[in-house]
Coordinates of C-alpha atoms and ligand atoms in Angstrom, one line a residue:
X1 CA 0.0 0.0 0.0
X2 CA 3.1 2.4 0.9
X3 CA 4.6 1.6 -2.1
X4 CA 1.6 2.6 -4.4
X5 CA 1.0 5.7 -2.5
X6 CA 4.3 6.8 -3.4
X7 CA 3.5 6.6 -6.7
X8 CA 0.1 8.0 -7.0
X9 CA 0.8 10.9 -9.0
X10 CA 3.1 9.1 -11.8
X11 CA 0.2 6.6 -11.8
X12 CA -2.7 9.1 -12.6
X13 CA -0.1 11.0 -15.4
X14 CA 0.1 7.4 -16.9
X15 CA -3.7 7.0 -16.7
X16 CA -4.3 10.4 -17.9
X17 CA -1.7 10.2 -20.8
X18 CA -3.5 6.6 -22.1
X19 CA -6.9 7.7 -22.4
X20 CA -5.4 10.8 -24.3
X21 CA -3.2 8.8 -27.0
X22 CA -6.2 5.9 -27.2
X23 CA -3.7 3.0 -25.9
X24 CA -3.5 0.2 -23.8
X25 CA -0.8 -1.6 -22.0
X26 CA 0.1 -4.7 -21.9
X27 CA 1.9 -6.3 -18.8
X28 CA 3.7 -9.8 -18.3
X29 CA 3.3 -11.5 -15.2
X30 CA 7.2 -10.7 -14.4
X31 CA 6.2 -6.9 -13.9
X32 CA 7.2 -4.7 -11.2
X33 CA 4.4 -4.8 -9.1
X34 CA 3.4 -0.6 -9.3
X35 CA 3.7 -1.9 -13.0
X36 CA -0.3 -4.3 -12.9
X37 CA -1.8 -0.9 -11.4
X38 CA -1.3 1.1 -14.9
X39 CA -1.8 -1.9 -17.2
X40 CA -5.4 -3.0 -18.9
X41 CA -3.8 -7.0 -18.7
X42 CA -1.7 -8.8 -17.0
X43 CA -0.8 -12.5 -18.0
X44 CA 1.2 -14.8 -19.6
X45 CA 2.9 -14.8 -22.7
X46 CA -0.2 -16.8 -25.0
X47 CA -2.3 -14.6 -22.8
X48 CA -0.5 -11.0 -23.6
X49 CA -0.5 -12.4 -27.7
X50 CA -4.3 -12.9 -27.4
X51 CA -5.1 -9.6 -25.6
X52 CA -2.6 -7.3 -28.3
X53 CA -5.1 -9.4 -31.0
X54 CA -8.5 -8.7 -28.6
X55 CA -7.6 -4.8 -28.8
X56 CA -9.0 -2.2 -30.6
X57 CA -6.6 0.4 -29.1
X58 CA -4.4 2.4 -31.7
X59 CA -1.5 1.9 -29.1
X60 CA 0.5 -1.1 -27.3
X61 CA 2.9 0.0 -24.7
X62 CA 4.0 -3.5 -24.1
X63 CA 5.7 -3.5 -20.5
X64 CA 7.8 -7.3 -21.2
X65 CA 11.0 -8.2 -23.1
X66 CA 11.8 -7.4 -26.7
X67 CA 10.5 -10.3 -28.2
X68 CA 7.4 -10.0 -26.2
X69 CA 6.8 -6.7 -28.0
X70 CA 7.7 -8.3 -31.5
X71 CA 5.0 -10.2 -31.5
X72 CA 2.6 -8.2 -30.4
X73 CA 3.2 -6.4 -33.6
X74 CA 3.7 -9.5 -35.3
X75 CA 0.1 -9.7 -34.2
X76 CA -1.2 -6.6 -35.1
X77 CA 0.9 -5.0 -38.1
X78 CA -1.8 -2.1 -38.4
X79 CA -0.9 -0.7 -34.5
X80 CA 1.9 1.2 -33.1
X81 CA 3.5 -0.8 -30.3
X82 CA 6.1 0.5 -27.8
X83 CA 8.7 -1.4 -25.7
X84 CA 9.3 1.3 -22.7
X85 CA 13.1 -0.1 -22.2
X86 CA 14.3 -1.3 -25.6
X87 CA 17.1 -2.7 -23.9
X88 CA 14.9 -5.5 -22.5
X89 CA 16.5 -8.5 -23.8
X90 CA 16.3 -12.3 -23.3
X91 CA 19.0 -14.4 -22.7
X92 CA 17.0 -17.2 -23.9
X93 CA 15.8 -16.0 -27.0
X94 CA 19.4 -14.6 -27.4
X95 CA 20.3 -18.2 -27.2
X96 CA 19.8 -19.3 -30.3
X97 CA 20.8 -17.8 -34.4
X98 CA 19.8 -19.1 -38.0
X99 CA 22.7 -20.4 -38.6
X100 CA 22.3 -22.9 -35.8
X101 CA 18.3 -23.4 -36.9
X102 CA 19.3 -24.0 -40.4
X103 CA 22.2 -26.6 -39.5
X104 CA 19.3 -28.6 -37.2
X105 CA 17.1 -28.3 -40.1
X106 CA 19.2 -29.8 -42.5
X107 CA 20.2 -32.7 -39.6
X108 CA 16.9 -33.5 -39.4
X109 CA 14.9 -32.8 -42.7
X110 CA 11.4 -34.6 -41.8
X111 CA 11.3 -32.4 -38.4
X112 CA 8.9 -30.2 -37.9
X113 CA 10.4 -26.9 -36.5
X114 CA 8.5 -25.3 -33.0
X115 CA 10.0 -22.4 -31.5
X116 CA 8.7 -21.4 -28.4
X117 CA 7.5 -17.5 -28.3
X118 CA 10.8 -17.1 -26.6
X119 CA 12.6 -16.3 -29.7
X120 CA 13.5 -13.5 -31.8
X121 CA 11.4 -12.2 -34.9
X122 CA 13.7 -13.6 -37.4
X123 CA 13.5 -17.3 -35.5
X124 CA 10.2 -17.3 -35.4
X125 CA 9.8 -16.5 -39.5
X126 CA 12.0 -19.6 -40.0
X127 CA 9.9 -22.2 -37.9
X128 CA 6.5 -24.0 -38.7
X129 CA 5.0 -22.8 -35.6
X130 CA 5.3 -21.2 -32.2
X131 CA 4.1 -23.0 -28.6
X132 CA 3.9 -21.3 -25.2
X133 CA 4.9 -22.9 -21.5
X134 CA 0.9 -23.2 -21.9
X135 CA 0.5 -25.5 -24.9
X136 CA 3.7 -26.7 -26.1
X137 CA 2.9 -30.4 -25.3
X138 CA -0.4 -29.7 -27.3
X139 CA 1.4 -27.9 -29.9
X140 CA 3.6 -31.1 -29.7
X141 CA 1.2 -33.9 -29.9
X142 CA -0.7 -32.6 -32.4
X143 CA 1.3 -32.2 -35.2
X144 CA 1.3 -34.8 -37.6
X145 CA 5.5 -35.0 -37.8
X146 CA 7.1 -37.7 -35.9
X147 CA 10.1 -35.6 -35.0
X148 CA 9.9 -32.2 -33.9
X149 CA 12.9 -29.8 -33.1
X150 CA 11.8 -27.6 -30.4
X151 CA 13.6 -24.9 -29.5
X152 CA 15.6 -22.5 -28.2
X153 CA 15.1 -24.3 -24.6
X154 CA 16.2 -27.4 -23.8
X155 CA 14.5 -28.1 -20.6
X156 CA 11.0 -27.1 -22.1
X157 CA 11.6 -29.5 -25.0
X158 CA 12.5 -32.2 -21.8
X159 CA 9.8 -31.3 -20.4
X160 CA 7.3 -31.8 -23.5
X161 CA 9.3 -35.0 -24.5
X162 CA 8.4 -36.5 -20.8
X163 CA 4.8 -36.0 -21.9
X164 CA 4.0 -37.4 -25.1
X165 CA 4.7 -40.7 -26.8
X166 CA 6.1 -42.0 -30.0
X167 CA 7.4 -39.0 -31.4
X168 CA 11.0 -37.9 -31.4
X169 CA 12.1 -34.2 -29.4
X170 CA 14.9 -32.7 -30.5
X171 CA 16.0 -29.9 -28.5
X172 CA 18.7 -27.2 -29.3
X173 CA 20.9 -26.1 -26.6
X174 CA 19.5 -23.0 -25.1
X175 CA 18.2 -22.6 -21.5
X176 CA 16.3 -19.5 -19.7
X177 CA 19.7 -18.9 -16.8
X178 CA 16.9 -17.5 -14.2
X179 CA 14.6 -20.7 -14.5
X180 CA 18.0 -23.3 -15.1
X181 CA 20.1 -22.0 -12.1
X182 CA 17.0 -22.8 -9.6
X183 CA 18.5 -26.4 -8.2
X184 CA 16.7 -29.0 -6.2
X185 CA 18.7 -28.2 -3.1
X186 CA 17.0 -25.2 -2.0
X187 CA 13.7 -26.6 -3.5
X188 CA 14.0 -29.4 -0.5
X189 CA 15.0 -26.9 1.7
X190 CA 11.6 -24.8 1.3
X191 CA 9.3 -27.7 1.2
X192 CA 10.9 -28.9 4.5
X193 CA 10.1 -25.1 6.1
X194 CA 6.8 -25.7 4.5
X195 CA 5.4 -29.3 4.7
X196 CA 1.9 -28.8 4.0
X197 CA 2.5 -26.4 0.8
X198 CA 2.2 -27.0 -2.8
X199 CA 5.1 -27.0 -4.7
X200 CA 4.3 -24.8 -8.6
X201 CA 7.1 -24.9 -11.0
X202 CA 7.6 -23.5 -14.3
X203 CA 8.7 -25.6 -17.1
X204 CA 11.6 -23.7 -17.8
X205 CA 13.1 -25.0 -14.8
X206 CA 15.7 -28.6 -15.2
X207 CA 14.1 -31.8 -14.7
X208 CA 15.2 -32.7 -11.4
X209 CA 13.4 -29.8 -10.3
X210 CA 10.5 -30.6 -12.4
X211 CA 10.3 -33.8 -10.8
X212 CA 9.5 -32.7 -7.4
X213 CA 6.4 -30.4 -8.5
X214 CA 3.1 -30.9 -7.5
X215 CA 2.1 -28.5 -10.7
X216 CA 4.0 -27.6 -13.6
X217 CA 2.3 -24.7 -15.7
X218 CA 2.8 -20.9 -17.5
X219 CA 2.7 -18.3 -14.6
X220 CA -0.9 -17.7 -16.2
X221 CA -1.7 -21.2 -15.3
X222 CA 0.5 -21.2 -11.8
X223 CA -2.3 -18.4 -10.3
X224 CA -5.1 -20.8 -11.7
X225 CA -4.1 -23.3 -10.1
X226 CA -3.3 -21.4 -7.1
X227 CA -6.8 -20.1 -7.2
X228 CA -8.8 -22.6 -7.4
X229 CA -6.4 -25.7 -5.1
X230 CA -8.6 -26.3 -1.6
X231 CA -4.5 -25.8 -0.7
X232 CA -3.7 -22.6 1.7
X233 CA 0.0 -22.5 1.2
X234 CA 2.6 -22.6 -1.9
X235 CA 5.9 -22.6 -2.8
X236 CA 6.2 -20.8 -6.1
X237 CA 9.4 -21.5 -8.2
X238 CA 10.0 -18.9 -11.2
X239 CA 11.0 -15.2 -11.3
X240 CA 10.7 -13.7 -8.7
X241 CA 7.6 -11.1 -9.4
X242 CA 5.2 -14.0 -10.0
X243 CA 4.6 -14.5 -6.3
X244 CA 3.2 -10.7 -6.4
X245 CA 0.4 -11.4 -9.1
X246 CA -0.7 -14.9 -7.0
X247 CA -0.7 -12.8 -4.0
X248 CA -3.0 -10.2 -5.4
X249 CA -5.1 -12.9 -7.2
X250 CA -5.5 -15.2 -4.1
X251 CA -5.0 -12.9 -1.6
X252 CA -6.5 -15.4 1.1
X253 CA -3.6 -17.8 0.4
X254 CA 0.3 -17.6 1.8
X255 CA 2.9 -17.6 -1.3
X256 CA 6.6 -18.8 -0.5
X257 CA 9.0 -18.6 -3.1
X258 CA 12.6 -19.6 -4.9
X259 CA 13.4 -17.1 -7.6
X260 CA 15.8 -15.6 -9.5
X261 CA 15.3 -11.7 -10.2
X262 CA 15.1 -11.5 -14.6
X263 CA 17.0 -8.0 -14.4
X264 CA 15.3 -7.4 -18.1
X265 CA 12.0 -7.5 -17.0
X266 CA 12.5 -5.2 -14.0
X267 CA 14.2 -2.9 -16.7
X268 CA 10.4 -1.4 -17.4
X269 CA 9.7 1.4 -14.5
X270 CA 6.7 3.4 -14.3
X271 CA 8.8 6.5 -15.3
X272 CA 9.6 4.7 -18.3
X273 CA 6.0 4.1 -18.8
X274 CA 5.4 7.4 -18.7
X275 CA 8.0 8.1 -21.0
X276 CA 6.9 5.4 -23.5
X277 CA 3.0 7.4 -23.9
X278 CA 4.5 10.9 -23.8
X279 CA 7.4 10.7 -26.2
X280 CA 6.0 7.9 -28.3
X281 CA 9.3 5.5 -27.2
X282 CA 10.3 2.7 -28.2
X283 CA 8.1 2.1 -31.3
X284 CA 9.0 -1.9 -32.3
X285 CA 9.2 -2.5 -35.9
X286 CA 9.3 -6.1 -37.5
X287 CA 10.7 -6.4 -41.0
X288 CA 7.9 -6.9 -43.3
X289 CA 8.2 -9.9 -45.1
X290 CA 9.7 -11.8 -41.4
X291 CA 6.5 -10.7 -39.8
X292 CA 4.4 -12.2 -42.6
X293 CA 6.5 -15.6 -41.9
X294 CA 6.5 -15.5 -38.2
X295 CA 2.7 -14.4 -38.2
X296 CA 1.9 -18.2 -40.6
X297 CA 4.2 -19.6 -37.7
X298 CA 1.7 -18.1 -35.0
X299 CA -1.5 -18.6 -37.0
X300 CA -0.4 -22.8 -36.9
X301 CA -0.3 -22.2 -33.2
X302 CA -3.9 -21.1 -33.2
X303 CA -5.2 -23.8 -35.6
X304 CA -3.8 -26.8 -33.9
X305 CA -4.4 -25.5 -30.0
X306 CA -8.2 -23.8 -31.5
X307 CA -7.3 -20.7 -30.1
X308 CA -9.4 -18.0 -30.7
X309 CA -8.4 -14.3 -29.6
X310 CA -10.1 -13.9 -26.4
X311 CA -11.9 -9.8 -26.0
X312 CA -12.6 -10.1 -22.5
X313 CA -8.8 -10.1 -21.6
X314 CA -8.2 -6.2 -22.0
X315 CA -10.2 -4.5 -19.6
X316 CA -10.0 -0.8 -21.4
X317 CA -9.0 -1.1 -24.8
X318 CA -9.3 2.5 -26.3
Ligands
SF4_1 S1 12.8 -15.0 -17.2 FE1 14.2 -16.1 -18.7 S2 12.9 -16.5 -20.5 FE2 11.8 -14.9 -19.2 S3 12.5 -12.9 -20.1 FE3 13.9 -13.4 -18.4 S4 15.6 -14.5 -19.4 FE4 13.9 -14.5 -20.9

């Protein structure tokens, strides 16, 4: 409560400033907490694609990563949309180049290529499809391909191989650092200060720490499950900000937690926010003919999971 009263005033100039340039932002679950009070959505990364496609607003400020904010234009090549910190990488997306796609391509010609929406424009426009942490074992299962590169991270593709039968994964090397440093160690540690909580994990996180989850799920699907588990008590394992957002949408429940801080999401301040609406900064562009490719990619993601953008997601679209 402190906190948000010290920003009261930048929050109203925010407020203000977005009903007078007709936009909407757009917030990933990984947001600075003062972050959810200025932004129309707050989700996931399937859930933030589906809300920039919901939207009528002229304007995304898109309060994420960079590639967050790619496809959000990817999305919607008619709107303006706006990375507040446009140094707001991804070391996992980073992860990965062409050249290494194209070299697993040729490996394995038959493959069908999934990239998960952690990747860059150009990575995107060079695979079949995309998946999320929500669907990629649905993504997975219901291509027709018996082998399926998925990439850029390794223990997501573990993860999805774990799940489904009779087809062949074949992961590239690249791990999210925040989600592959968490080790089981201080996992056991917390559930032992906590016997009677739930243990959430995200599936970016290694397999040994997989194994010990009671649910493994997007942070979209981590507050779900959060919400509506006859559990009181849970022991979140992800970045660090998610355990805000289950707090605030189960406040009646107690949230433990074993992060790691992503430095790139915390980049986005509400000063920068500001910033973004007043000066019209940092306006993400996608090279034409690689958004066409990467948006084929995404519209395979929608057939095969029936996806269907959902309007109710943005609360105030201009
Ligand atoms: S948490 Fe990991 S995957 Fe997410 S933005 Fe940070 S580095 Fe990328």
């Amino acid at each position: 409560m402190e906190l948000m009263a010290k920003y009261q005033a930048l929050i109203r100039e925010i407020l203000a400033l977005k009903k007078k340039k007709h936009a909407i932002i757009l917030a990933h679950n990984y947001q600075r907490p003062e972050i959810y009070e200025v932004a129309d959505y707050v989700g996931d990364s399937l859930g933030l694609c589906e809300a920039a496609i919901a939207s009528r607003a002229k304007r995304i400020i898109f309060c994420g990563v960079k590639f967050m904010a790619e496809s959000a234009k990817i999305l919607n090549p008619a709107k303006d949309v706006y990375l507040p910190a446009l140094d707001a990488g991804c070391a996992l997306a980073d992860s990965i180049n062409i050249e290494t796609l194209r070299e697993l391509k040729r490996k394995y010609p038959k493959a069908a290529t999934v990239c998960y929406i952690n990747s860059t424009a150009e990575i995107k426009a060079e695979c079949n499809t995309i998946c999320t942490s929500s669907n990629a074992v649905e993504v997975a299962r219901k291509l027709k391909n018996k082998e399926i590169i998925m990439l850029p991270d390794k223990n997501l593709a573990k993860f999805v191989a774990l799940q489904i039968r009779g087809k062949k994964i074949i992961p590239a090397k690249g791990v999210c650092p925040i989600h592959h440093n968490l080790g089981p160690e201080a996992i056991k540690r917390a559930k032992q200060e906590h016997p009677g909580a739930k243990l959430i994990v995200h599936p970016e996180c290694q397999t040994n720490v997989l194994e010990l989850a009671d649910f493994i799920g997007s942070t979209s699907r981590m507050s779900d499950y959060a919400k509506k588990s006859g559990a009181k008590e849970f022991i979140v394992v992800t970045e660090c900000g998610m355990i805000n957002k289950m707090q605030e949408d189960a406040p009646e429940k107690k949230f433990y937690t074993v992060c790691s801080l992503c430095y790139d999401m915390k980049k986005i301040t509400l000063e920068r926010v500001r910033d973004a609406l007043k000066y019209d900064q940092y306006k993400i562009e996608v090279e034409p003919d690689v958004a066409k490719k990467a948006r084929a990619a995404f519209n395979k993601m929608f057939e095969l999971t029936k996806l269907k953008a959902q309007k109710s997601k943005v609360k105030a679209a201009a």
